[in-house]
Tab-separated table of C-alpha atoms (C1' of nucleotides) in Angstrom:
chain	number	residue	atom	x	y	z
A	1	MET	CA	-12.896	-25.460	11.459
A	2	VAL	CA	-12.695	-28.011	8.314
A	3	ASN	CA	-16.066	-30.580	7.752
A	4	SER	CA	-15.149	-33.697	9.853
A	5	GLN	CA	-16.365	-36.387	7.109
A	6	LEU	CA	-13.523	-35.819	5.468
A	7	GLY	CA	-11.585	-37.994	5.212
A	8	THR	CA	-7.401	-36.629	6.725
A	9	GLU	CA	-5.958	-35.753	3.999
A	10	GLU	CA	-8.674	-33.903	2.770
A	11	LYS	CA	-8.946	-32.495	5.505
A	12	ILE	CA	-5.436	-31.051	5.994
A	13	LEU	CA	-5.236	-29.666	2.686
A	14	GLU	CA	-9.413	-27.945	3.257
A	15	ALA	CA	-7.822	-26.150	5.940
A	16	ALA	CA	-4.054	-25.110	4.364
A	17	LYS	CA	-5.834	-23.410	1.360
A	18	LYS	CA	-7.824	-21.855	3.676
A	19	VAL	CA	-4.916	-20.623	6.032
A	20	PHE	CA	-2.290	-20.459	2.856
A	21	HIS	CA	-5.266	-18.315	1.106
A	22	ARG	CA	-5.273	-15.719	3.670
A	23	LYS	CA	-2.099	-16.173	5.200
A	24	GLY	CA	0.764	-16.742	2.352
A	25	TYR	CA	3.761	-19.233	3.148
A	26	GLU	CA	5.209	-16.975	5.809
A	27	GLY	CA	2.578	-16.197	7.910
A	28	ALA	CA	0.625	-19.431	7.787
A	29	ARG	CA	1.491	-21.470	10.361
A	30	MET	CA	1.706	-25.283	10.493
A	31	GLN	CA	-0.335	-25.424	14.352
A	32	GLU	CA	-2.969	-23.119	13.322
A	33	ILE	CA	-3.175	-25.047	10.170
A	34	ALA	CA	-3.296	-28.522	12.622
A	35	ASP	CA	-6.052	-26.323	14.522
A	36	GLU	CA	-8.324	-25.204	11.244
A	37	ALA	CA	-8.325	-29.110	11.205
A	38	GLY	CA	-8.909	-29.604	14.181
A	39	ILE	CA	-5.893	-32.733	14.306
A	40	ASN	CA	-2.086	-32.790	15.268
A	41	LYS	CA	0.764	-30.861	13.648
A	42	ALA	CA	2.653	-34.056	13.576
A	43	LEU	CA	0.567	-35.190	10.794
A	44	LEU	CA	0.378	-32.471	8.353
A	45	HIS	CA	3.838	-33.739	8.232
A	46	TYR	CA	3.180	-37.101	8.052
A	47	TYR	CA	1.151	-36.732	4.737
A	48	PHE	CA	3.135	-33.959	3.142
A	49	ARG	CA	7.093	-34.022	4.401
A	50	SER	CA	6.908	-30.413	4.739
A	51	LYS	CA	5.438	-27.098	4.805
A	52	GLU	CA	6.733	-25.953	1.272
A	53	LYS	CA	5.335	-29.242	-0.059
A	54	LEU	CA	1.227	-28.785	1.262
A	55	PHE	CA	2.429	-24.504	0.460
A	56	GLU	CA	2.765	-26.543	-3.263
A	57	ALA	CA	-0.437	-28.672	-2.749
A	58	VAL	CA	-2.527	-25.423	-1.838
A	59	PHE	CA	-0.742	-22.994	-4.572
A	60	GLU	CA	-1.242	-25.600	-8.021
A	61	ASP	CA	-4.526	-26.397	-7.050
A	62	ALA	CA	-5.100	-22.690	-6.953
A	63	LEU	CA	-3.680	-22.461	-10.534
A	64	SER	CA	-5.509	-24.904	-11.656
A	65	GLY	CA	-8.986	-23.465	-10.872
A	66	ILE	CA	-7.908	-20.400	-12.355
A	67	MET	CA	-6.893	-22.302	-15.573
A	68	ARG	CA	-9.807	-24.211	-16.459
A	69	LEU	CA	-12.082	-21.645	-15.793
A	70	VAL	CA	-9.949	-19.364	-18.436
A	71	SER	CA	-9.918	-23.162	-20.768
A	72	THR	CA	-13.403	-23.661	-20.244
A	73	ILE	CA	-14.617	-19.631	-21.281
A	74	PHE	CA	-12.180	-18.683	-24.553
A	75	PHE	CA	-11.661	-22.345	-25.830
A	76	SER	CA	-15.610	-21.891	-27.113
A	77	ASP	CA	-17.152	-21.159	-29.240
A	78	LYS	CA	-18.627	-17.451	-28.830
A	79	PRO	CA	-18.235	-14.297	-29.576
A	80	LEU	CA	-15.295	-12.301	-28.074
A	81	LYS	CA	-17.596	-9.840	-26.080
A	82	ASP	CA	-19.753	-13.355	-24.776
A	83	LYS	CA	-16.308	-14.497	-23.609
A	84	ILE	CA	-15.695	-11.374	-21.571
A	85	GLN	CA	-18.795	-11.116	-20.878
A	86	SER	CA	-18.534	-15.143	-18.782
A	87	PHE	CA	-14.843	-14.632	-17.860
A	88	LEU	CA	-16.144	-11.228	-15.463
A	89	CYS	CA	-18.974	-12.987	-14.051
A	90	SER	CA	-17.579	-16.197	-12.817
A	91	TYR	CA	-14.774	-15.011	-11.855
A	92	LEU	CA	-16.017	-12.364	-10.063
A	93	ASN	CA	-18.505	-14.559	-8.531
A	94	ILE	CA	-15.868	-17.207	-7.623
A	95	ILE	CA	-14.373	-14.831	-6.117
A	96	THR	CA	-17.172	-13.125	-3.896
A	97	GLU	CA	-17.402	-17.211	-1.765
A	98	ASN	CA	-12.772	-17.238	-2.193
A	99	SER	CA	-11.531	-13.183	-1.925
A	100	TYR	CA	-8.043	-13.814	-0.891
A	101	ILE	CA	-6.859	-16.394	-3.901
A	102	PRO	CA	-6.258	-14.323	-6.123
A	103	TRP	CA	-3.903	-12.157	-3.468
A	104	PHE	CA	-2.615	-16.106	-2.681
A	105	ILE	CA	-1.851	-16.341	-6.203
A	106	ILE	CA	0.433	-13.178	-7.045
A	107	ASN	CA	1.969	-13.207	-3.380
A	108	GLY	CA	4.147	-16.610	-4.657
A	109	ILE	CA	5.477	-16.005	-7.039
A	110	TYR	CA	6.702	-12.777	-4.299
A	111	GLU	CA	6.908	-15.220	-1.718
A	112	ARG	CA	8.932	-17.885	-3.370
A	113	PRO	CA	9.582	-17.333	-7.072
A	114	GLU	CA	11.802	-19.780	-7.619
A	115	GLN	CA	9.569	-22.509	-6.362
A	116	ILE	CA	6.331	-20.433	-8.194
A	117	LYS	CA	8.910	-20.949	-11.402
A	118	ALA	CA	9.150	-24.752	-10.753
A	119	ILE	CA	5.633	-25.281	-10.477
A	120	PHE	CA	4.800	-23.515	-13.614
A	121	ASP	CA	7.764	-25.435	-15.995
A	122	LYS	CA	6.965	-28.971	-14.615
A	123	GLN	CA	2.561	-27.894	-15.955
A	124	ASP	CA	4.290	-26.299	-18.660
A	125	ILE	CA	1.177	-23.713	-19.442
A	126	ASN	CA	1.329	-22.947	-23.165
A	127	PRO	CA	-0.434	-19.736	-23.354
A	128	LEU	CA	0.521	-19.118	-26.956
A	129	GLN	CA	-2.874	-20.999	-28.427
A	130	LEU	CA	-5.130	-18.621	-26.166
A	131	MET	CA	-3.254	-15.067	-27.902
A	132	LYS	CA	-2.933	-16.940	-31.456
A	133	LEU	CA	-7.077	-17.230	-31.089
A	134	LEU	CA	-7.986	-13.794	-29.175
A	135	LYS	CA	-5.519	-12.914	-32.704
A	136	SER	CA	-7.615	-15.090	-35.160
A	137	GLN	CA	-11.191	-13.985	-33.397
A	138	VAL	CA	-10.782	-10.515	-32.718
A	139	ARG	CA	-9.521	-10.090	-37.170
A	140	LYS	CA	-12.534	-12.155	-37.829
A	141	GLU	CA	-15.175	-10.376	-35.242
A	142	TYR	CA	-13.521	-6.444	-35.623
A	143	GLY	CA	-11.003	-6.511	-38.755
A	144	VAL	CA	-8.609	-5.290	-36.996
A	145	ASP	CA	-5.123	-6.580	-35.985
A	146	ILE	CA	-4.248	-5.909	-32.100
A	147	ASN	CA	-1.449	-7.933	-30.147
A	148	PRO	CA	-3.337	-10.299	-28.060
A	149	PHE	CA	-1.018	-9.943	-25.204
A	150	GLN	CA	-2.104	-7.089	-24.795
A	151	ILE	CA	-6.295	-7.164	-24.888
A	152	TRP	CA	-6.144	-10.117	-22.827
A	153	LEU	CA	-3.382	-7.403	-20.035
A	154	ASN	CA	-6.423	-5.561	-20.187
A	155	VAL	CA	-9.121	-8.018	-19.790
A	156	LEU	CA	-7.387	-8.862	-16.631
A	157	SER	CA	-6.241	-5.635	-14.781
A	158	LEU	CA	-9.175	-4.557	-15.237
A	159	SER	CA	-11.376	-7.611	-14.253
A	160	VAL	CA	-8.284	-8.742	-11.419
A	161	PHE	CA	-7.328	-5.326	-9.509
A	162	PRO	CA	-10.692	-4.571	-9.239
A	163	VAL	CA	-10.336	-7.841	-6.681
A	164	ILE	CA	-6.835	-7.648	-5.028
A	165	ALA	CA	-6.695	-3.357	-3.958
A	166	LYS	CA	-10.393	-4.612	-2.468
A	167	PRO	CA	-9.716	-4.175	1.156
A	168	LEU	CA	-7.433	-0.676	0.091
A	169	VAL	CA	-9.394	0.878	-2.044
A	170	ARG	CA	-12.202	0.211	0.822
A	171	GLU	CA	-10.605	2.173	2.953
A	172	ILE	CA	-9.614	4.413	0.944
A	173	PHE	CA	-13.125	5.283	-0.647
A	174	ARG	CA	-14.574	4.232	2.807
A	175	LEU	CA	-17.017	1.629	1.176
A	176	SER	CA	-19.233	-1.214	2.723
A	177	GLU	CA	-18.793	-4.109	1.422
A	178	GLU	CA	-21.864	-4.709	0.101
A	179	THR	CA	-21.141	-1.011	-1.791
A	180	TYR	CA	-17.922	-2.435	-3.249
A	181	ASN	CA	-19.862	-5.342	-4.159
A	182	GLN	CA	-22.633	-3.739	-6.259
A	183	LEU	CA	-20.081	-2.123	-8.373
A	184	MET	CA	-18.164	-4.474	-9.069
A	185	GLU	CA	-21.817	-5.865	-11.039
A	186	GLU	CA	-21.902	-3.043	-12.610
A	187	ARG	CA	-18.170	-4.366	-13.679
A	188	LYS	CA	-19.615	-7.231	-15.015
A	189	GLU	CA	-21.387	-5.039	-18.411
A	190	LEU	CA	-18.929	-2.704	-17.829
A	191	VAL	CA	-15.527	-4.173	-18.666
A	192	PRO	CA	-17.497	-5.806	-21.518
A	193	GLU	CA	-17.976	-2.378	-22.771
A	194	LEU	CA	-15.294	-0.670	-21.781
A	195	ILE	CA	-12.652	-3.565	-24.461
A	196	ILE	CA	-15.064	-4.405	-27.230
A	197	ASN	CA	-15.816	-0.436	-27.215
A	198	ALA	CA	-11.869	-0.201	-27.976
A	199	LEU	CA	-11.877	-3.282	-30.934
A	200	LYS	CA	-14.652	-0.685	-32.683
A	201	ALA	CA	-12.357	2.165	-32.063
A	202	TYR	CA	-9.477	0.328	-33.575
A	203	GLU	CA	-11.521	-1.450	-36.911
A	204	LYS	CA	-12.843	3.082	-37.386
A	205	GLY	CA	-9.851	4.186	-37.395
A	206	GLU	CA	-8.788	1.773	-40.192
A	207	ASN	CA	-11.369	1.944	-42.801
B	1	MET	CA	24.433	-2.089	1.109
B	2	VAL	CA	23.223	1.830	1.254
B	3	ASN	CA	24.744	5.439	1.315
B	4	SER	CA	27.521	5.346	4.125
B	5	GLN	CA	27.812	9.181	3.389
B	6	LEU	CA	23.714	9.780	5.207
B	7	GLY	CA	23.376	10.048	8.955
B	8	THR	CA	22.566	7.201	11.019
B	9	GLU	CA	18.749	7.445	10.799
B	10	GLU	CA	18.613	7.998	7.179
B	11	LYS	CA	20.164	5.147	7.103
B	12	ILE	CA	18.305	3.122	8.573
B	13	LEU	CA	15.629	4.298	6.632
B	14	GLU	CA	16.739	3.840	3.735
B	15	ALA	CA	17.818	-0.443	4.409
B	16	ALA	CA	14.502	-0.570	5.706
B	17	LYS	CA	12.497	0.803	2.117
B	18	LYS	CA	15.028	-2.187	0.767
B	19	VAL	CA	14.194	-4.754	2.668
B	20	PHE	CA	10.142	-4.471	3.580
B	21	HIS	CA	9.349	-3.340	-0.116
B	22	ARG	CA	10.929	-6.452	-1.391
B	23	LYS	CA	10.096	-8.597	1.505
B	24	GLY	CA	6.998	-7.840	3.603
B	25	TYR	CA	6.740	-6.807	6.701
B	26	GLU	CA	6.321	-10.408	7.859
B	27	GLY	CA	9.222	-11.751	5.053
B	28	ALA	CA	12.177	-9.205	6.467
B	29	ARG	CA	14.182	-9.525	9.277
B	30	MET	CA	16.135	-6.494	11.499
B	31	GLN	CA	19.070	-8.102	10.664
B	32	GLU	CA	18.868	-7.108	7.163
B	33	ILE	CA	18.057	-4.276	7.616
B	34	ALA	CA	21.067	-4.171	9.587
B	35	ASP	CA	23.713	-5.560	7.297
B	36	GLU	CA	21.860	-3.222	4.944
B	37	ALA	CA	22.515	-0.630	6.693
B	38	GLY	CA	26.079	-1.258	8.092
B	39	ILE	CA	25.400	-0.937	11.249
B	40	ASN	CA	24.546	-3.331	14.230
B	41	LYS	CA	20.446	-4.083	14.897
B	42	ALA	CA	19.636	-2.319	18.250
B	43	LEU	CA	20.225	0.133	16.129
B	44	LEU	CA	17.571	-0.124	14.687
B	45	HIS	CA	15.292	-0.559	18.390
B	46	TYR	CA	17.512	2.685	19.332
B	47	TYR	CA	16.289	4.685	16.701
B	48	PHE	CA	13.034	2.929	15.803
B	49	ARG	CA	11.447	1.283	18.911
B	50	SER	CA	10.296	-1.638	17.224
B	51	LYS	CA	9.843	-3.253	13.129
B	52	GLU	CA	5.934	-1.906	13.334
B	53	LYS	CA	7.438	1.272	13.889
B	54	LEU	CA	10.142	1.432	11.069
B	55	PHE	CA	7.998	-0.348	8.824
B	56	GLU	CA	4.974	2.251	9.653
B	57	ALA	CA	7.766	4.736	8.009
B	58	VAL	CA	8.401	2.987	5.101
B	59	PHE	CA	4.789	2.806	4.969
B	60	GLU	CA	4.021	5.856	4.829
B	61	ASP	CA	6.550	7.336	2.806
B	62	ALA	CA	5.367	5.190	0.377
B	63	LEU	CA	1.671	5.908	0.171
B	64	SER	CA	2.831	10.326	0.313
B	65	GLY	CA	5.400	9.420	-2.929
B	66	ILE	CA	2.170	8.160	-5.019
B	67	MET	CA	-0.442	9.880	-3.049
B	68	ARG	CA	1.125	13.177	-4.398
B	69	LEU	CA	1.788	11.330	-7.656
B	70	VAL	CA	-1.588	11.689	-7.977
B	71	SER	CA	-2.204	14.746	-7.255
B	72	THR	CA	0.005	16.475	-8.986
B	73	ILE	CA	-1.398	15.181	-12.644
B	74	PHE	CA	-4.609	14.854	-11.885
B	75	PHE	CA	-5.104	18.128	-10.268
B	76	SER	CA	-3.127	20.278	-13.152
B	77	ASP	CA	-5.350	21.763	-15.751
B	78	LYS	CA	-4.862	19.425	-18.468
B	79	PRO	CA	-7.584	17.858	-20.565
B	80	LEU	CA	-8.573	13.706	-19.269
B	81	LYS	CA	-6.439	12.051	-22.732
B	82	ASP	CA	-3.825	14.190	-21.061
B	83	LYS	CA	-3.734	13.307	-17.616
B	84	ILE	CA	-4.287	9.705	-17.870
B	85	GLN	CA	-1.205	9.647	-20.466
B	86	SER	CA	0.730	11.109	-17.861
B	87	PHE	CA	-0.482	9.198	-14.814
B	88	LEU	CA	0.399	6.753	-17.066
B	89	CYS	CA	4.119	7.169	-18.492
B	90	SER	CA	4.997	9.017	-14.971
B	91	TYR	CA	4.034	5.610	-12.984
B	92	LEU	CA	5.068	3.557	-15.588
B	93	ASN	CA	9.249	5.334	-15.376
B	94	ILE	CA	8.658	5.197	-11.742
B	95	ILE	CA	8.853	1.514	-10.849
B	96	THR	CA	11.059	1.030	-13.082
B	97	GLU	CA	13.032	1.918	-10.711
B	98	ASN	CA	11.162	0.563	-7.544
B	99	SER	CA	8.772	-2.589	-8.560
B	100	TYR	CA	8.279	-3.593	-5.725
B	101	ILE	CA	6.401	-1.032	-4.191
B	102	PRO	CA	2.521	-0.742	-5.513
B	103	TRP	CA	2.799	-5.065	-4.337
B	104	PHE	CA	4.047	-3.985	-0.635
B	105	ILE	CA	1.263	-1.163	-0.241
B	106	ILE	CA	-1.478	-3.918	-1.824
B	107	ASN	CA	0.286	-6.080	0.768
B	108	GLY	CA	0.399	-4.966	3.918
B	109	ILE	CA	-3.382	-3.987	4.377
B	110	TYR	CA	-3.084	-8.628	3.560
B	111	GLU	CA	-0.682	-8.824	6.245
B	112	ARG	CA	-1.568	-5.827	8.710
B	113	PRO	CA	-4.931	-4.302	7.702
B	114	GLU	CA	-5.443	-3.848	11.102
B	115	GLN	CA	-2.479	-0.681	11.084
B	116	ILE	CA	-2.580	-0.046	8.058
B	117	LYS	CA	-5.863	0.627	8.438
B	118	ALA	CA	-4.751	2.932	11.104
B	119	ILE	CA	-2.123	4.797	8.885
B	120	PHE	CA	-5.112	5.221	6.078
B	121	ASP	CA	-7.177	6.968	9.067
B	122	LYS	CA	-4.136	9.522	10.108
B	123	GLN	CA	-3.985	10.755	7.371
B	124	ASP	CA	-7.064	11.275	6.125
B	125	ILE	CA	-7.526	10.762	2.599
B	126	ASN	CA	-9.929	12.568	0.549
B	127	PRO	CA	-10.876	11.242	-2.405
B	128	LEU	CA	-14.585	12.604	-2.869
B	129	GLN	CA	-12.524	15.936	-4.210
B	130	LEU	CA	-10.463	13.801	-7.305
B	131	MET	CA	-13.879	12.244	-7.967
B	132	LYS	CA	-15.865	15.721	-7.932
B	133	LEU	CA	-13.794	16.780	-10.465
B	134	LEU	CA	-13.530	13.596	-12.767
B	135	LYS	CA	-16.960	13.518	-12.907
B	136	SER	CA	-17.367	17.525	-14.529
B	137	GLN	CA	-14.181	16.944	-16.095
B	138	VAL	CA	-15.954	13.666	-17.534
B	139	ARG	CA	-19.884	15.513	-18.315
B	140	LYS	CA	-17.951	18.632	-19.540
B	141	GLU	CA	-15.234	17.580	-22.033
B	142	TYR	CA	-17.398	13.722	-22.961
B	143	GLY	CA	-21.114	14.966	-22.518
B	144	VAL	CA	-21.746	11.871	-20.777
B	145	ASP	CA	-22.403	11.590	-16.478
B	146	ILE	CA	-21.155	8.217	-15.428
B	147	ASN	CA	-19.177	7.354	-12.457
B	148	PRO	CA	-16.127	8.556	-12.008
B	149	PHE	CA	-15.537	5.453	-9.846
B	150	GLN	CA	-15.241	3.064	-12.567
B	151	ILE	CA	-13.464	5.879	-14.971
B	152	TRP	CA	-11.022	5.496	-11.655
B	153	LEU	CA	-10.763	2.093	-10.925
B	154	ASN	CA	-10.456	0.853	-14.755
B	155	VAL	CA	-7.444	3.721	-15.109
B	156	LEU	CA	-5.509	2.177	-11.819
B	157	SER	CA	-6.316	-1.559	-12.541
B	158	LEU	CA	-5.175	-0.733	-16.268
B	159	SER	CA	-2.361	1.041	-14.727
B	160	VAL	CA	-1.382	-0.962	-11.602
B	161	PHE	CA	-2.358	-4.356	-12.308
B	162	PRO	CA	0.609	-4.931	-15.189
B	163	VAL	CA	2.918	-4.369	-12.496
B	164	ILE	CA	2.006	-5.962	-9.690
B	165	ALA	CA	1.696	-9.181	-11.733
B	166	LYS	CA	4.979	-8.900	-14.165
B	167	PRO	CA	6.819	-11.592	-12.421
B	168	LEU	CA	3.448	-13.722	-12.847
B	169	VAL	CA	3.418	-12.914	-15.939
B	170	ARG	CA	6.814	-12.985	-17.513
B	171	GLU	CA	6.799	-15.923	-15.772
B	172	ILE	CA	3.998	-17.384	-17.535
B	173	PHE	CA	4.542	-16.297	-20.882
B	174	ARG	CA	8.325	-16.356	-20.824
B	175	LEU	CA	9.140	-13.387	-21.538
B	176	SER	CA	12.279	-11.025	-20.767
B	177	GLU	CA	13.028	-8.580	-18.700
B	178	GLU	CA	13.289	-6.601	-22.348
B	179	THR	CA	10.319	-7.878	-23.698
B	180	TYR	CA	8.306	-6.935	-21.148
B	181	ASN	CA	9.346	-3.485	-20.498
B	182	GLN	CA	9.002	-2.574	-24.156
B	183	LEU	CA	5.445	-4.284	-23.556
B	184	MET	CA	4.804	-2.000	-20.735
B	185	GLU	CA	5.714	1.095	-23.085
B	186	GLU	CA	3.524	0.371	-25.737
B	187	ARG	CA	1.024	0.436	-23.061
B	188	LYS	CA	1.929	4.430	-22.424
B	189	GLU	CA	-0.240	4.604	-25.388
B	190	LEU	CA	-3.161	2.469	-25.609
B	191	VAL	CA	-4.425	3.480	-22.111
B	192	PRO	CA	-5.389	6.648	-22.379
B	193	GLU	CA	-6.709	5.604	-25.967
B	194	LEU	CA	-8.652	2.572	-24.324
B	195	ILE	CA	-10.632	4.640	-21.656
B	196	ILE	CA	-11.067	7.796	-24.052
B	197	ASN	CA	-12.744	5.692	-26.878
B	198	ALA	CA	-15.302	4.380	-24.659
B	199	LEU	CA	-16.198	7.959	-22.967
B	200	LYS	CA	-16.283	8.230	-26.737
B	201	ALA	CA	-18.186	5.637	-26.730
B	202	TYR	CA	-21.005	6.419	-24.721
B	203	GLU	CA	-21.142	10.680	-25.835
B	204	LYS	CA	-22.283	9.643	-28.810
B	205	GLY	CA	-24.873	6.104	-27.263
B	206	GLU	CA	-26.010	9.116	-25.192
B	207	ASN	CA	-26.680	11.845	-28.161
C	1	DA	C1'	-7.018	-64.281	18.594
C	2	DT	C1'	-2.304	-62.087	17.391
C	3	DA	C1'	0.490	-59.691	14.745
C	4	DA	C1'	1.707	-57.063	11.412
C	5	DA	C1'	0.505	-52.752	9.078
C	6	DG	C1'	-0.786	-48.060	9.489
C	7	DT	C1'	-2.262	-44.251	11.389
C	8	DT	C1'	-2.150	-40.314	15.443
C	9	DT	C1'	-0.396	-38.480	19.298
C	10	DA	C1'	2.702	-35.692	22.768
C	11	DA	C1'	7.284	-34.201	23.829
C	12	DC	C1'	10.442	-32.393	22.561
C	13	DC	C1'	14.625	-30.094	19.430
C	14	DA	C1'	17.627	-26.543	16.712
C	15	DA	C1'	17.181	-22.385	14.656
C	16	DG	C1'	16.223	-17.595	13.978
C	17	DT	C1'	12.706	-13.958	15.357
C	18	DG	C1'	12.764	-9.308	17.349
C	19	DA	C1'	13.848	-6.965	22.099
C	20	DT	C1'	16.576	-5.457	25.731
C	21	DC	C1'	20.458	-4.712	28.212
C	22	DA	C1'	25.640	-3.233	30.567
C	23	DA	C1'	29.243	-2.150	28.534
C	24	DA	C1'	31.945	0.841	25.450
C	25	DA	C1'	32.701	4.181	22.654
C	26	DA	C1'	32.489	8.539	21.099
C	27	DT	C1'	30.471	13.051	20.841
C	28	DA	C1'	29.388	17.722	23.191
C	29	DC	C1'	30.017	20.487	26.915
C	30	DA	C1'	32.312	23.151	31.093
D	1	DT	C1'	40.921	18.571	30.169
D	2	DG	C1'	37.656	16.481	32.675
D	3	DT	C1'	32.418	15.300	32.747
D	4	DA	C1'	28.070	14.665	30.855
D	5	DT	C1'	25.587	12.715	27.377
D	6	DT	C1'	24.514	10.211	23.478
D	7	DT	C1'	25.580	6.795	20.060
D	8	DT	C1'	27.624	2.431	19.423
D	9	DT	C1'	28.086	-2.619	20.875
D	10	DG	C1'	28.303	-7.196	21.935
D	11	DA	C1'	26.177	-10.184	24.505
D	12	DT	C1'	21.777	-12.677	25.802
D	13	DC	C1'	16.603	-13.325	26.267
D	14	DA	C1'	12.406	-15.485	25.875
D	15	DC	C1'	9.510	-17.104	22.349
D	16	DT	C1'	7.910	-18.699	17.890
D	17	DT	C1'	8.798	-21.581	14.216
D	18	DG	C1'	8.976	-26.199	11.323
D	19	DG	C1'	10.781	-30.712	11.872
D	20	DT	C1'	11.265	-34.590	14.682
D	21	DT	C1'	10.888	-38.942	17.667
D	22	DA	C1'	9.276	-43.141	20.001
D	23	DA	C1'	5.306	-44.531	22.103
D	24	DA	C1'	0.573	-45.590	22.335
D	25	DC	C1'	-3.768	-45.956	19.382
D	26	DT	C1'	-6.437	-48.052	15.315
D	27	DT	C1'	-7.400	-50.171	11.908
D	28	DT	C1'	-6.222	-54.814	8.284
D	29	DA	C1'	-5.492	-59.750	7.095
D	30	DT	C1'	-4.407	-64.354	8.813
DNA sequence: ATAAAGTTTAACCAAGTGATCAAAAATACA
DNA sequence: TGTATTTTTGATCACTTGGTTAAACTTTAT
């Protein structure tokens, strides 16, 4: 149940987040959202015309959260290794409290490709700035010219996949929640080292 | 539409794969599977009692596919780098024709945790053998003692994430299908190097 | 106080869902 | 050939879904 001090609209949004994050669009039920918010189902349509619109609000919220984190960290003035370290640390910390969000975002484009594409179009995200920054920073700090897309995809893969695949990996390896979290803690150091070591190896290989 | 030469049961299974892989459990419609198989909807229940059972057959099929690939490659007698290279190459090649399977598997445990857990329990998968092998091979070839789970998670992350996040990444970076596939081709070399370079760096660090 | 506007509710609706079943069609068997 | 068995079909069921509506309640403003 959601905090009853909030206004109706906020209660709905919080409840919708809770349900959509865990169930996705198709799996979520308007009735469940209403129950979670402690209000009548018709109010969902009064404040947000349709399930689609409500979902859109929830998705945009999740998206803006991760975008803000990336921007804040990677457009700061720090060595690359520190940025990657900060990102991993912040990301994993945030995720421990909202562990379904990464799945929710990726699942979105599988469930509702057109809607999600429209959201991306509306928000005109520009990853090229980030790529440019990454490329120049790598060149400056490690003296090598590497496709920044691949570096970025590596960082994202090593950060996000272990979170998304957590339920599956835990089941296969029979790991407790605690054990898995401990392994994630280790990765806060391990992953930045992995990326940086690769860059250093390129550095030596080119000289 | 599915190959009409097959027997009814095979037609159903092929059609069910097609639909479940793309839509997941909740998104899939029995009617759509029947249409895809070119048969009457009641036959689905005649051959597979329920949607749940049909889904189970499809999931087990997908799971056994990836398990077989991993076993074949990693229990072979090759240097670690070759194994990783083989895995990436085979995996990415297989995936180009069934690009929805990785997400289907990961999504399964989000949609139907109890059922998927039961499937895993039934098939008693033993990842410890693989971990043991990995650990000893890394010690032999690089003279370092590293938690093989982390290495394995890195290989998986770098291989699987770019596939499951493909629709999202393509949208964000506005990449054509072709361009993205080209980048995946590059990764067949890039990822093994990344992992191996990290191991070499540990090797030097320990000496 | 009272009317107007905004908010909330219970009851209801049409559409779509997985599932069932009796009858028809096809096949196997004597 | 004729009968029993298996396979296939169309019709239908019970149920859930997102969404609507008219009436009731609450707040605001004069």
